[in-house]
Amino acid sequence: MRATALALALALALAPAGARANPLDMYGFLSRSTALGGAVTADVGDVSAGYYNPAGLARLRSFRAELGYLYTSPSLNTDGRDNHVDSTRGFVGGLVAPGRIFRLPFAFGLAVHVPDDRLSQVRALPQTQPRWELYSVRLQRLYIAASLAISPWRWLRLGGGLVFMASTRGGFDISGRISATQPANSALTHGVDADLTAVRYLQAGAQVDLPGNVTLGAAYRDEFKLDTALDADLQGQIVVGGINDPRALTIPGHYGLRSHVMTAFQPRQVALGAVWRMTPELRVMADLMWVQWSRYENPTASLDVALDLTIPAGVPGLRQPSVPRPAAREAMRFRDTFVPRVGLELTTPVGRHSLAFRLGYHFDPTPVPAQAGLTNFIDSSRHVAAFGLGLTLRRLGALLPGTVVLDAHASMQLLNSRSIVKADPNDPVGDYLASGTVLNVGTTLAVGFE
Amino acid sequence: MKALGAIVLALLAGCGTLAAPGAGDTDLPSGRSGPYRLLDSEELSEGLCLLREESVVLSDPAALPLGPHRTALYFTRREGARRTILRAVVVDGRRLEAPPEEVLAPSLAWHGDGVGAPDVAATRDGFAMVFDTAAGLGLATSADGRAWRSSDAPRLTAEASEGELTPLRAPTLVVRRDDSLVIAYESAGAIWSATATSLTDPLRRVDADERTPRRESLLAPGDDARDAGVVGYASGAVGDPSLRAEDSLAGRTLYRLFFSARSVPFALDGGSDFQRAVGLAGSFDAVHFTRSEAAVLGSRVDPSVAAPSAWSDGSLRTWLFVSGRCDSNGRNQGIRVAVAPGNRRYPRTP
C-alpha cells in the first residue's frame, strides 16, 4: 500500500500540470501492445492498460514500472515529393501499483508519453494550405493518464481514469493616446491576462473472463477539444499633432480582436475486443473500434475584428477604413470510422525465462472526405503491420526477485495513394496525389517486483 | 543488475536528440497561381531585364521546356516596323546559355513587315510555332526548333461576324497527344480559340457558349469594373494568351491560361488611367475557363507588364517571363522574369 500511496501522490502532483492530445492513437503505446496491432482491449495487463483499457491494470498483483522509447519516421508525400512531416518520438512508460481495498484486488496506473523535442506544438494555418491533418502538429503532445482498476470477482475487472489537458485563454489590453505624427511620443499602458484552465476527459473499461480461455473487453475514451482563445482590445485616442497639444485633432477609437482556434481534438472512441488463449503458449486477439470523427471541427482560426473610430465632424476626407470580412470556414464533414485490429502472440520457454513473438495488423479508414473545395486536409486510409519480440527474464537474483521484460516492436504504416481532385480548375492548389509510409520502432523495459 | 543498468543507459543515450524545426509544409502542391514577384537588378546581371537590346523592343516571350533546368525562349524583336522572331536558351530561369538567334523573319508576301508574338509546342515529329502577322495567324514547323518553315498563307484571319472586330494577334497553341491542336488568340479585347484535328487540317472556331446566338469568347473582360469600390484587374480588356496543358498525377488534364489584363480607366491623382496586370484562368476542357479573382502579377513594380509565359523548372517553383520595362522611364522594353513562390531572393547571376 505504500507503493500505491506513493503513486497516487505522484499522480496528483503531475496531473494538474496537464497533458495535451494524443500521439498514442496514431502509433500505439508501449512495445507489446503496439506489436499486437493494438488489439489488446481484452488482453492488456501491463502499464499500457492505462491507455488501452484501464480494467487491465487489475490483472497485476505486484508493482511494475516500465520505461521505453518510441521513434517514428514519416515519409508523407504529395505528388511524389516528401513534405517532411515531423517525426514523433519520445519517452513512454509508467507504473502500476496494485493493492487491496475491502479485500478486493485494486490497482493504480500511471501512463506517460513525453516527447523529447517539444512538449506541445500549435500551428495556425490558412484552411487552403495543404497539411497532413492527422500527423505533424496533432502528434506533438505530452500525454499523462491516471487510472484506477478493481476486480470485484475473479472473472471481472473494471477500470477508469482521467487524462488531463490544458486550455488557454488570453487577453491583451492597450489603452492611452497614440500620436499619428510622432508615434514615439505615444502614451500607452498595456496589460496581459493569461489563464490556463484544465480540460479533462474520461476513459473507462471492463474485462470479463469467460469459460474456454476467452476474455472479452470493452473500453471507452471520451472526446476532448483543446481550444485556444486570444482577445485583444485597444482603447484610446489617435492624436494628429502634438500629443499634449490641446488644439490637436483627437479621434477616439476602439479596436477589438477575438481569435479562437481548436488546437487539438480527440474523437470519442469505443473499442470491443476478445482474446482466446488457445494454448498456454499461443493467444490470438481481435478488436473493433468505433471512432467518432464526425465531430471534428475546422481547426482554422476564427477571427473577429471590430474597429470603431469617432471621427469629429468637420474633418473633410477622413473616413473610417473598412474592416476586412473574416474568411468563411468550410465545414469539415469528417466521417466516423471503424478500425479492425488483430494480433497473435506465441511464447516459447527458454529455461526459466521466455521469449515471445508477436504479430499485429490494423486498418484505419481515413475520416477525411474528398477535398474538392478550398480546404486541403490530407489523409488516406492506412494499413498498419506490426512485429515484435519480448524477452522475459525471471528471478535474476536476490536484488531483483521479480521479472525483467524487454520488449521491442517495429511497425509500418502504409497509406493508400489518394487522388485529390478539385472542382475549380483555377484552384490555388490544384489536383495532387497523396501517399506515404510511416516507420514506427520502439522498445520498452519493464521491471516487475514481487 | 549490471545488464539491467546497461540497458537503461543505452535507452537514455539513444534518446539524446534535439528539437527539429516544425515542418510538414515542404514541397507542398501548388496550382502555380502565384502571386509572382518580378526579379530586380540585384538578382539579374543585365539589370531589370533578362533580355534587352538598345533602341529595340523585345516582347511576347514564349517558353518551350527543354529539360528540368533549361527552357527555350522565343520572342519578338521589333526594330522600327520590322518584326522578327528570336530564340534564346535560358538556364535556371535567370541566365542565358548563349546569345539569342533569329529563327523566323518575314520572307513571304503575306508576312508583310513582320512576324511576331510566337508560341511553340512540341509535336510528334518536332515542333510547331504559331505567330501573328498583319494579315492573320501563321503556323510554322521545325524539326529542331531552330530552322522553321512557315505556312504559305495565313491559317486564320479575322472574321467580324465571329466577334473578331480587330486583327488576330498573339496566338498560343497546345498540341495534344492525338496530334489535335488548340489555338487561342486575342481580338477585340477578348481571347478566342480554334481547334484542328492535326497541324495540316483547317482550323475551326470554338464557341465557348453555344446556348447564346452569338459566338462567345474563351475569356472576356470581367464585369467587375466597380465592385465594392475596387476596380477589377481584368475589367477593361484581356489578351496575350499563353495556354498550357498539364497532366496532374491525379489523372486529369488541366488547361492553364495566363493572359495580360487591363482594367477600365479609373481616377488617379491628376487624371485617369488604367492598370495592367497578369491573370490566370483554368479549365478542364480548354473551352470553359474560370478566371482567378486576383491578378497573379500586378503592375506596382512595372506598369507595363504584359504577354506572360510560364515555365516550371521541375521543382515547385514557376518562372513567368513577361514583356516589361528595362529602365525606370520605360524607354527600353525587354523580357523580364517573375517567380513564384516569390518569398525568396536570388543572388545576382554571374
Coordinates of N, CA, C and O in Angstrom, one line a residue, chain A residues 166-269:
Chain A
A166 N -4.7 20.9 -21.0 CA -4.6 22.3 -20.7 C -5.3 23.1 -21.8 O -5.2 22.8 -23.0
S167 N -6.0 24.1 -21.4 CA -6.6 25.1 -22.3 C -6.2 26.5 -22.0 O -6.0 26.8 -20.8
T168 N -6.0 27.3 -23.0 CA -5.5 28.6 -22.7 C -6.5 29.7 -23.2 O -7.1 29.6 -24.2
R169 N -6.7 30.7 -22.3 CA -7.4 31.9 -22.7 C -6.6 33.1 -22.4 O -6.1 33.2 -21.2
G170 N -6.4 34.0 -23.3 CA -5.5 35.1 -23.0 C -6.2 36.4 -23.4 O -7.1 36.4 -24.3
G171 N -5.8 37.4 -22.8 CA -6.3 38.8 -23.1 C -5.1 39.8 -23.2 O -4.1 39.6 -22.4
F172 N -5.3 40.8 -24.0 CA -4.2 41.7 -24.2 C -4.9 43.1 -24.3 O -5.7 43.3 -25.3
D173 N -4.7 44.0 -23.4 CA -5.4 45.3 -23.4 C -4.4 46.4 -23.5 O -3.3 46.4 -22.8
I174 N -4.7 47.4 -24.4 CA -3.9 48.6 -24.5 C -4.8 49.8 -24.4 O -5.9 49.8 -25.0
S175 N -4.4 50.8 -23.7 CA -5.2 52.0 -23.6 C -4.2 53.2 -23.6 O -3.1 53.1 -23.1
G176 N -4.7 54.3 -24.0 CA -3.9 55.5 -24.0 C -4.1 56.4 -25.2 O -5.1 56.3 -25.9
R177 N -3.1 57.2 -25.5 CA -3.1 58.1 -26.6 C -2.0 57.7 -27.6 O -0.9 57.6 -27.2
I178 N -2.4 57.7 -28.9 CA -1.4 57.3 -30.0 C -1.2 58.6 -30.8 O -2.2 59.1 -31.3
S179 N 0.0 58.9 -31.0 CA 0.3 60.1 -31.8 C 0.5 59.6 -33.3 O 1.4 58.8 -33.5
A180 N -0.3 60.1 -34.2 CA -0.2 59.7 -35.6 C 1.0 60.3 -36.3 O 1.5 59.7 -37.2
T181 N 1.4 61.4 -35.8 CA 2.6 62.1 -36.5 C 3.9 61.8 -35.8 O 4.9 61.8 -36.4
Q182 N 3.8 61.5 -34.5 CA 5.1 61.2 -33.7 C 4.8 60.0 -32.8 O 4.6 60.1 -31.6
P183 N 4.8 58.8 -33.5 CA 4.5 57.6 -32.7 C 5.3 57.4 -31.5 O 4.8 56.8 -30.5
A184 N 6.6 57.9 -31.5 CA 7.4 57.6 -30.3 C 6.9 58.4 -29.1 O 7.3 58.0 -28.0
N185 N 6.1 59.4 -29.3 CA 5.6 60.2 -28.2 C 4.3 59.6 -27.7 O 3.7 60.2 -26.8
S186 N 3.8 58.5 -28.2 CA 2.5 57.9 -27.7 C 2.6 57.6 -26.3 O 3.7 57.2 -25.8
A187 N 1.5 57.7 -25.6 CA 1.5 57.4 -24.1 C 0.5 56.2 -24.0 O -0.7 56.4 -24.1
L188 N 1.0 55.0 -23.8 CA 0.2 53.8 -23.8 C 0.4 53.0 -22.5 O 1.6 52.9 -22.0
T189 N -0.6 52.4 -22.0 CA -0.4 51.4 -20.9 C -1.0 50.1 -21.5 O -2.0 50.1 -22.2
H190 N -0.4 49.0 -21.1 CA -1.0 47.7 -21.5 C -1.0 46.7 -20.4 O -0.3 46.8 -19.4
G191 N -1.8 45.7 -20.6 CA -1.9 44.7 -19.6 C -2.2 43.3 -20.3 O -2.8 43.3 -21.4
V192 N -1.6 42.3 -19.8 CA -1.7 40.9 -20.3 C -2.3 40.1 -19.3 O -1.9 40.1 -18.1
D193 N -3.3 39.3 -19.7 CA -4.0 38.4 -18.8 C -4.2 37.1 -19.4 O -4.9 36.9 -20.4
A194 N -3.4 36.1 -18.9 CA -3.5 34.8 -19.5 C -4.0 33.8 -18.4 O -3.7 33.9 -17.2
D195 N -4.8 32.9 -18.9 CA -5.5 32.0 -17.9 C -5.3 30.6 -18.5 O -5.7 30.3 -19.6
L196 N -4.7 29.7 -17.7 CA -4.5 28.3 -18.1 C -5.6 27.5 -17.3 O -5.6 27.4 -16.1
T197 N -6.5 26.9 -18.1 CA -7.5 26.1 -17.4 C -7.3 24.6 -17.8 O -6.8 24.3 -18.9
A198 N -7.8 23.7 -17.0 CA -7.6 22.3 -17.2 C -8.8 21.7 -18.0 O -10.0 22.1 -17.8
V199 N -8.5 20.8 -18.9 CA -9.5 20.1 -19.6 C -9.3 18.6 -19.3 O -8.2 18.2 -19.3
R200 N -10.3 17.9 -18.9 CA -10.2 16.5 -18.5 C -11.1 15.7 -19.4 O -12.1 16.1 -19.9
Y201 N -10.6 14.5 -19.7 CA -11.5 13.6 -20.4 C -11.4 12.2 -19.7 O -10.4 11.8 -19.1
L202 N -12.5 11.5 -19.8 CA -12.7 10.2 -19.1 C -12.3 9.1 -20.0 O -12.6 9.1 -21.2
Q203 N -11.8 8.1 -19.3 CA -11.6 6.8 -20.0 C -12.0 5.7 -19.1 O -11.9 5.8 -17.8
A204 N -12.6 4.6 -19.6 CA -13.1 3.6 -18.7 C -13.1 2.3 -19.5 O -13.0 2.3 -20.7
G205 N -13.1 1.2 -18.8 CA -13.1 -0.1 -19.5 C -13.5 -1.3 -18.6 O -13.6 -1.1 -17.3
A206 N -13.7 -2.4 -19.2 CA -14.0 -3.7 -18.4 C -13.4 -4.8 -19.2 O -13.2 -4.8 -20.4
Q207 N -13.1 -5.9 -18.4 CA -12.6 -7.2 -19.0 C -13.4 -8.3 -18.2 O -13.6 -8.2 -17.0
V208 N -13.9 -9.2 -19.0 CA -14.7 -10.3 -18.5 C -14.1 -11.6 -19.0 O -13.9 -11.9 -20.2
D209 N -13.7 -12.5 -18.0 CA -13.2 -13.8 -18.3 C -14.3 -14.8 -18.5 O -15.2 -14.9 -17.7
L210 N -14.3 -15.5 -19.7 CA -15.3 -16.5 -20.0 C -14.7 -17.9 -20.0 O -13.5 -18.0 -20.0
P211 N -15.6 -18.9 -19.9 CA -15.0 -20.3 -20.0 C -14.4 -20.5 -21.3 O -14.7 -19.8 -22.3
G212 N -13.5 -21.4 -21.4 CA -12.8 -21.7 -22.6 C -11.6 -20.8 -22.9 O -11.3 -20.6 -24.1
N213 N -11.1 -20.2 -21.9 CA -9.9 -19.4 -22.0 C -10.1 -18.2 -22.9 O -9.3 -17.8 -23.7
V214 N -11.3 -17.7 -22.9 CA -11.7 -16.5 -23.7 C -11.9 -15.3 -22.7 O -12.6 -15.5 -21.7
T215 N -11.4 -14.2 -23.1 CA -11.7 -12.9 -22.3 C -12.3 -11.9 -23.3 O -11.7 -11.7 -24.4
L216 N -13.3 -11.2 -22.8 CA -13.9 -10.1 -23.6 C -13.5 -8.8 -22.9 O -13.3 -8.7 -21.7
G217 N -13.4 -7.8 -23.8 CA -13.0 -6.5 -23.2 C -13.8 -5.4 -23.9 O -14.2 -5.5 -25.0
A218 N -14.0 -4.3 -23.2 CA -14.6 -3.1 -23.8 C -13.9 -1.9 -23.1 O -13.5 -1.9 -22.0
A219 N -13.7 -0.9 -24.0 CA -13.0 0.4 -23.5 C -13.7 1.6 -24.1 O -14.2 1.5 -25.2
Y220 N -13.7 2.7 -23.4 CA -14.3 3.9 -23.8 C -13.4 5.0 -23.5 O -12.8 5.2 -22.4
R221 N -13.2 5.9 -24.5 CA -12.4 7.1 -24.3 C -13.2 8.3 -24.8 O -13.7 8.3 -25.9
D222 N -13.3 9.2 -23.9 CA -14.2 10.4 -24.2 C -13.6 11.3 -25.2 O -12.4 11.3 -25.4
E223 N -14.4 12.2 -25.7 CA -13.9 13.2 -26.6 C -13.3 14.4 -25.9 O -13.8 14.7 -24.8
F224 N -12.3 15.0 -26.4 CA -11.9 16.3 -25.9 C -11.5 17.3 -27.0 O -11.1 16.8 -28.1
K225 N -11.7 18.5 -26.7 CA -11.3 19.6 -27.7 C -10.4 20.5 -26.9 O -10.8 20.9 -25.8
L226 N -9.4 20.9 -27.5 CA -8.5 21.9 -26.9 C -8.6 23.2 -27.6 O -8.2 23.3 -28.8
D227 N -9.2 24.2 -27.0 CA -9.4 25.4 -27.6 C -8.4 26.5 -27.1 O -8.1 26.5 -25.9
T228 N -7.9 27.3 -28.0 CA -7.1 28.4 -27.6 C -7.7 29.7 -28.0 O -8.1 29.8 -29.2
A229 N -7.9 30.6 -27.1 CA -8.6 31.8 -27.4 C -7.7 33.0 -27.1 O -6.9 32.9 -26.1
L230 N -7.7 34.0 -27.9 CA -6.9 35.2 -27.6 C -7.7 36.4 -28.0 O -8.2 36.6 -29.1
D231 N -7.9 37.3 -27.0 CA -8.6 38.5 -27.2 C -7.7 39.7 -27.1 O -6.8 39.7 -26.2
A232 N -7.9 40.7 -27.9 CA -7.0 41.9 -27.8 C -8.0 43.1 -27.9 O -8.9 43.1 -28.7
D233 N -7.8 44.0 -27.0 CA -8.5 45.3 -27.0 C -7.6 46.5 -27.0 O -6.7 46.5 -26.2
L234 N -7.8 47.4 -27.9 CA -7.1 48.6 -28.0 C -8.0 49.8 -27.8 O -8.9 50.0 -28.7
Q235 N -8.0 50.5 -26.7 CA -8.9 51.5 -26.5 C -8.1 52.8 -26.2 O -7.2 52.8 -25.4
G236 N -8.4 53.8 -27.0 CA -7.6 55.1 -26.8 C -8.0 56.1 -27.8 O -9.1 56.2 -28.3
Q237 N -7.0 57.0 -28.0 CA -7.2 58.2 -28.9 C -6.1 58.3 -29.8 O -4.9 58.2 -29.4
I238 N -6.4 58.6 -31.1 CA -5.4 58.8 -32.1 C -5.3 60.4 -32.2 O -6.3 61.1 -32.4
V239 N -4.1 60.8 -32.0 CA -3.8 62.3 -31.9 C -3.0 62.7 -33.1 O -2.0 62.2 -33.4
V240 N -3.6 63.6 -33.9 CA -2.9 64.2 -35.0 C -2.3 65.5 -34.6 O -3.1 66.5 -34.5
G241 N -1.0 65.6 -34.3 CA -0.4 66.8 -33.8 C 0.3 66.4 -32.6 O 0.6 65.2 -32.3
G242 N 0.7 67.4 -31.8 CA 1.4 67.2 -30.5 C 0.6 66.4 -29.6 O -0.6 66.6 -29.4
I243 N 1.2 65.4 -28.9 CA 0.5 64.5 -28.0 C -0.2 65.3 -26.9 O -1.2 64.9 -26.3
N244 N 0.5 66.4 -26.4 CA -0.1 67.1 -25.3 C -0.7 68.5 -25.8 O -1.0 69.3 -25.0
D245 N -0.8 68.6 -27.1 CA -1.3 69.9 -27.6 C -2.9 69.8 -27.6 O -3.5 69.0 -28.2
P246 N -3.5 70.7 -26.8 CA -5.0 70.7 -26.7 C -5.7 71.0 -28.0 O -6.8 70.7 -28.1
R247 N -4.9 71.7 -28.9 CA -5.6 72.0 -30.2 C -5.5 70.9 -31.2 O -6.0 71.0 -32.3
A248 N -4.7 69.8 -30.9 CA -4.5 68.7 -31.8 C -5.8 68.0 -32.1 O -6.7 67.9 -31.2
L249 N -5.9 67.5 -33.3 CA -7.1 66.7 -33.7 C -7.1 65.3 -32.9 O -6.1 64.6 -33.0
T250 N -8.1 65.0 -32.2 CA -8.2 63.8 -31.4 C -9.3 62.9 -31.9 O -10.5 63.4 -32.0
I251 N -9.0 61.7 -32.2 CA -10.0 60.7 -32.7 C -10.1 59.6 -31.7 O -9.2 58.7 -31.7
P252 N -11.2 59.5 -30.9 CA -11.3 58.4 -30.0 C -11.7 57.1 -30.8 O -12.3 57.2 -31.8
G253 N -11.2 56.0 -30.3 CA -11.4 54.8 -31.1 C -11.3 53.5 -30.2 O -10.7 53.5 -29.1
H254 N -11.8 52.4 -30.8 CA -11.6 51.1 -30.2 C -11.4 50.1 -31.3 O -12.0 50.1 -32.3
Y255 N -10.4 49.2 -31.0 CA -10.1 48.1 -31.9 C -10.1 46.8 -31.1 O -9.4 46.7 -30.1
G256 N -10.9 45.9 -31.5 CA -11.1 44.7 -30.8 C -10.8 43.5 -31.7 O -11.2 43.5 -32.9
L257 N -10.1 42.5 -31.2 CA -9.8 41.3 -32.0 C -10.1 40.1 -31.1 O -9.7 40.0 -30.0
R258 N -10.9 39.2 -31.7 CA -11.2 38.0 -31.0 C -10.8 36.8 -31.9 O -11.3 36.7 -33.0
S259 N -9.9 36.0 -31.4 CA -9.4 34.9 -32.2 C -9.7 33.6 -31.4 O -9.6 33.6 -30.1
H260 N -10.1 32.6 -32.1 CA -10.4 31.3 -31.5 C -9.9 30.2 -32.4 O -10.2 30.2 -33.6
V261 N -9.1 29.3 -31.9 CA -8.6 28.2 -32.7 C -8.7 26.9 -31.9 O -8.4 26.9 -30.7
M262 N -9.1 25.8 -32.6 CA -9.1 24.5 -31.9 C -7.7 23.9 -32.2 O -7.4 23.5 -33.4
T263 N -6.9 23.8 -31.2 CA -5.5 23.3 -31.4 C -5.4 21.8 -31.3 O -4.4 21.3 -31.6
A264 N -6.4 21.1 -30.7 CA -6.3 19.7 -30.6 C -7.7 19.1 -30.5 O -8.6 19.8 -29.9
F265 N -7.8 17.9 -30.9 CA -9.1 17.2 -30.8 C -8.9 15.7 -30.7 O -8.0 15.2 -31.5
Q266 N -9.5 15.1 -29.8 CA -9.5 13.6 -29.8 C -10.9 13.1 -29.9 O -11.8 13.5 -29.2
P267 N -11.2 12.3 -30.9 CA -12.5 11.8 -31.1 C -12.9 10.8 -30.0 O -12.1 10.1 -29.4
R268 N -14.2 10.7 -29.7 CA -14.7 9.7 -28.8 C -14.5 8.3 -29.4 O -14.7 8.2 -30.6
Q269 N -14.1 7.4 -28.6 CA -13.8 6.1 -29.1 C -14.4 5.0 -28.2 O -14.4 5.1 -27.0

